[in-house]
CSV table of C-alpha atoms in Angstrom, one decimal:
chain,number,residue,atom,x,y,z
X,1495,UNK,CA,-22.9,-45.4,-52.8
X,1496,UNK,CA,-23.7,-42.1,-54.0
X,1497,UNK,CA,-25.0,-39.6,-52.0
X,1498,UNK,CA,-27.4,-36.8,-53.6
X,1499,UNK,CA,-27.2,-33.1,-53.4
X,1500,UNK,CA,-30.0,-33.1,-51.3
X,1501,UNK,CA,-28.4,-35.6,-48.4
X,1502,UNK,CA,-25.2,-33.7,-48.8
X,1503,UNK,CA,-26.8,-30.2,-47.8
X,1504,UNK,CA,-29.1,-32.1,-44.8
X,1505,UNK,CA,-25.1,-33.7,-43.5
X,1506,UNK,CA,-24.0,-30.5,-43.6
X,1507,UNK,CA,-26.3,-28.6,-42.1
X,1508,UNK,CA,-26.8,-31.3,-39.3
X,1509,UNK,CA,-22.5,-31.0,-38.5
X,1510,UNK,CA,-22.8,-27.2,-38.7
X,1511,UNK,CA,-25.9,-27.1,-36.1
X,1512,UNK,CA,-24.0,-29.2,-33.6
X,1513,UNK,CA,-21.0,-27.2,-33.8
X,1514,UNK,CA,-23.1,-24.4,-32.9
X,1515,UNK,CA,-25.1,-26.5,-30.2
X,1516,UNK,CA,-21.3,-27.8,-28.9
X,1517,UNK,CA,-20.1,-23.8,-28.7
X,1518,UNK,CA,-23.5,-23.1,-26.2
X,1519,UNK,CA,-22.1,-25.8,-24.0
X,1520,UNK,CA,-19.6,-24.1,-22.9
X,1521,UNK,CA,-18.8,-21.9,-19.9
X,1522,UNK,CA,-16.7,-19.8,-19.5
X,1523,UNK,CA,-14.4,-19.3,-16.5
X,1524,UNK,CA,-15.7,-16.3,-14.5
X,1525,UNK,CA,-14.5,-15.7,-11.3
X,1526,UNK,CA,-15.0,-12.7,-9.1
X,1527,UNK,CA,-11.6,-11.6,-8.9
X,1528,UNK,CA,-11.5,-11.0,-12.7
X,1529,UNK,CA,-12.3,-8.0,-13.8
X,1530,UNK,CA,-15.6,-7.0,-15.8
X,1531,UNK,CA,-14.0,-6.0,-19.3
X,1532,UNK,CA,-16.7,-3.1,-19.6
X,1533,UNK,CA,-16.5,-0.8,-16.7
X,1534,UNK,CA,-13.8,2.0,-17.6
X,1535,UNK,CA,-10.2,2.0,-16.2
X,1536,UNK,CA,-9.9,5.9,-15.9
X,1537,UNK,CA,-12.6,8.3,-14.7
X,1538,UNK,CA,-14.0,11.5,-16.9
X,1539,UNK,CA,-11.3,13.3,-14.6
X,1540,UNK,CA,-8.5,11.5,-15.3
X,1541,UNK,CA,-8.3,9.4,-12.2
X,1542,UNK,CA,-7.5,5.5,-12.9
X,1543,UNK,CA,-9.9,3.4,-11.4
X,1544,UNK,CA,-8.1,0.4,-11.1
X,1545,UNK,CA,-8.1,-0.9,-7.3
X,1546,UNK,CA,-4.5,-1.6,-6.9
X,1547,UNK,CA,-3.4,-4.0,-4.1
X,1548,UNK,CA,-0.8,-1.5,-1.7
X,1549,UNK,CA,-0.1,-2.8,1.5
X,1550,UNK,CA,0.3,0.0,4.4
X,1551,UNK,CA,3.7,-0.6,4.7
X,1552,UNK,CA,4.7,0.3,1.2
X,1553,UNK,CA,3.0,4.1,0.7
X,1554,UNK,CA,5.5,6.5,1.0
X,1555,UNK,CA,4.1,10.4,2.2
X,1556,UNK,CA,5.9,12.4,-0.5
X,1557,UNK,CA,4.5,15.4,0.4
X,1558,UNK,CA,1.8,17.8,1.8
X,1559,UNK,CA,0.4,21.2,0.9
X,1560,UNK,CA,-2.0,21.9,3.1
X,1561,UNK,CA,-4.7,24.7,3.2
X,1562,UNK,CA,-8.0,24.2,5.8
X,1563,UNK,CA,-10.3,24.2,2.6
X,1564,UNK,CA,-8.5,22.2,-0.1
X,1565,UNK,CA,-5.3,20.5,1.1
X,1566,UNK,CA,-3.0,18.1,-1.5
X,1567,UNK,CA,-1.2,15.0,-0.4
X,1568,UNK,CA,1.4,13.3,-2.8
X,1569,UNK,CA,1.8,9.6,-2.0
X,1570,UNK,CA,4.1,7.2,-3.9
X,1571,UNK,CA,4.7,10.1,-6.3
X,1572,UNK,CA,0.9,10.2,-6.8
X,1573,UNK,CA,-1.0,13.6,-6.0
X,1574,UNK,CA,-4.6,13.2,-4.4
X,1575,UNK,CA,-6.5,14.9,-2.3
X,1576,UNK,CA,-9.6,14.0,0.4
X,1577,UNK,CA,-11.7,11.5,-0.5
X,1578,UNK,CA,-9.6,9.9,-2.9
X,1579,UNK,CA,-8.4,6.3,-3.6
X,1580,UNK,CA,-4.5,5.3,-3.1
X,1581,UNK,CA,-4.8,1.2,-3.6
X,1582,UNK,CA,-7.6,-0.1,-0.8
X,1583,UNK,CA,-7.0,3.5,0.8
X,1584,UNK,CA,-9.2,6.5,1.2
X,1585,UNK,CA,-7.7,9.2,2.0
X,1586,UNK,CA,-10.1,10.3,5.2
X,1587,UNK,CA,-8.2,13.3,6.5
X,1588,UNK,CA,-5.1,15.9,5.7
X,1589,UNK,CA,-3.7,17.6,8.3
X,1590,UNK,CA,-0.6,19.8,8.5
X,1591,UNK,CA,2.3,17.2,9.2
X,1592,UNK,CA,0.4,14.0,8.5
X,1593,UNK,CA,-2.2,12.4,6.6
X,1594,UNK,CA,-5.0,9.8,7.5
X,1595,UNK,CA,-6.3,6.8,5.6
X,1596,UNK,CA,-9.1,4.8,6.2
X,1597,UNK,CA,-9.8,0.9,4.4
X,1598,UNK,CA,-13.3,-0.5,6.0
X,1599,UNK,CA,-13.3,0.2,10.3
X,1600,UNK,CA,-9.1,0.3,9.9
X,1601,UNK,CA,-7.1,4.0,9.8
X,1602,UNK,CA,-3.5,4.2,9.4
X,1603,UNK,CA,-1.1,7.7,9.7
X,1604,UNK,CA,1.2,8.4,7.4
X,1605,UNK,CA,3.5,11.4,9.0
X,1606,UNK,CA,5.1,14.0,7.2
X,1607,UNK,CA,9.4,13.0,7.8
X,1608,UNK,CA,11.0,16.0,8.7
X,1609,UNK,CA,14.5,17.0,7.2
């Protein structure tokens, strides 16, 4: 049995198109947890953008320098100032000897240790 140039190019045509039909099939595993590959990791600033998970219990108040217009905090070595982002945390508020966060309705303190 000898099949023609003509039924050989219609066979593999046919096996390519339902490869390609086959690949359309499939979804892909998407969850909401994963993150979307195109939003950017770091800000124009320089700030990363990656929500890391941080539990209260684990930030550490480094240090504050604090002016009544533009006050810095470092927390867990990292140096931020109102408004910004440490894990879940915003910082709300810095004050002279401590330092407020706010995640959703919750605020913690994080107090300045004296030596």
């Amino acid at each position: 049995m000898w099949i023609s140039k003509r039924e050989k190019i219609i066979l593999i045509f046919i096996l390519i198109f339902s490869f390609f039909v086959k690949a359309q099939d499939y979804n892909y595993p998407f969850d909401e947890s994963s993150r979307d590959p195109f939003t950017p990791l770091i800000s124009k600033s320089g700030q990363i953008l990656i929500p890391r998970k941080i539990e209260a219990k684990n930030l550490v108040l480094n240090g504050i320098i604090y002016s009544p217009q533009n006050s810095i905090v470092v927390i867990n070595g990292e140096i931020l100032k109102e408004k910004d982002k440490v894990g879940e945390y915003t910082i709300f508020k810095i004050e002279e000897k401590k330092v407020i966060l706010k995640k959703k309705d919750k605020k913690i303190i994080l107090k300045l240790e004296e030596e």
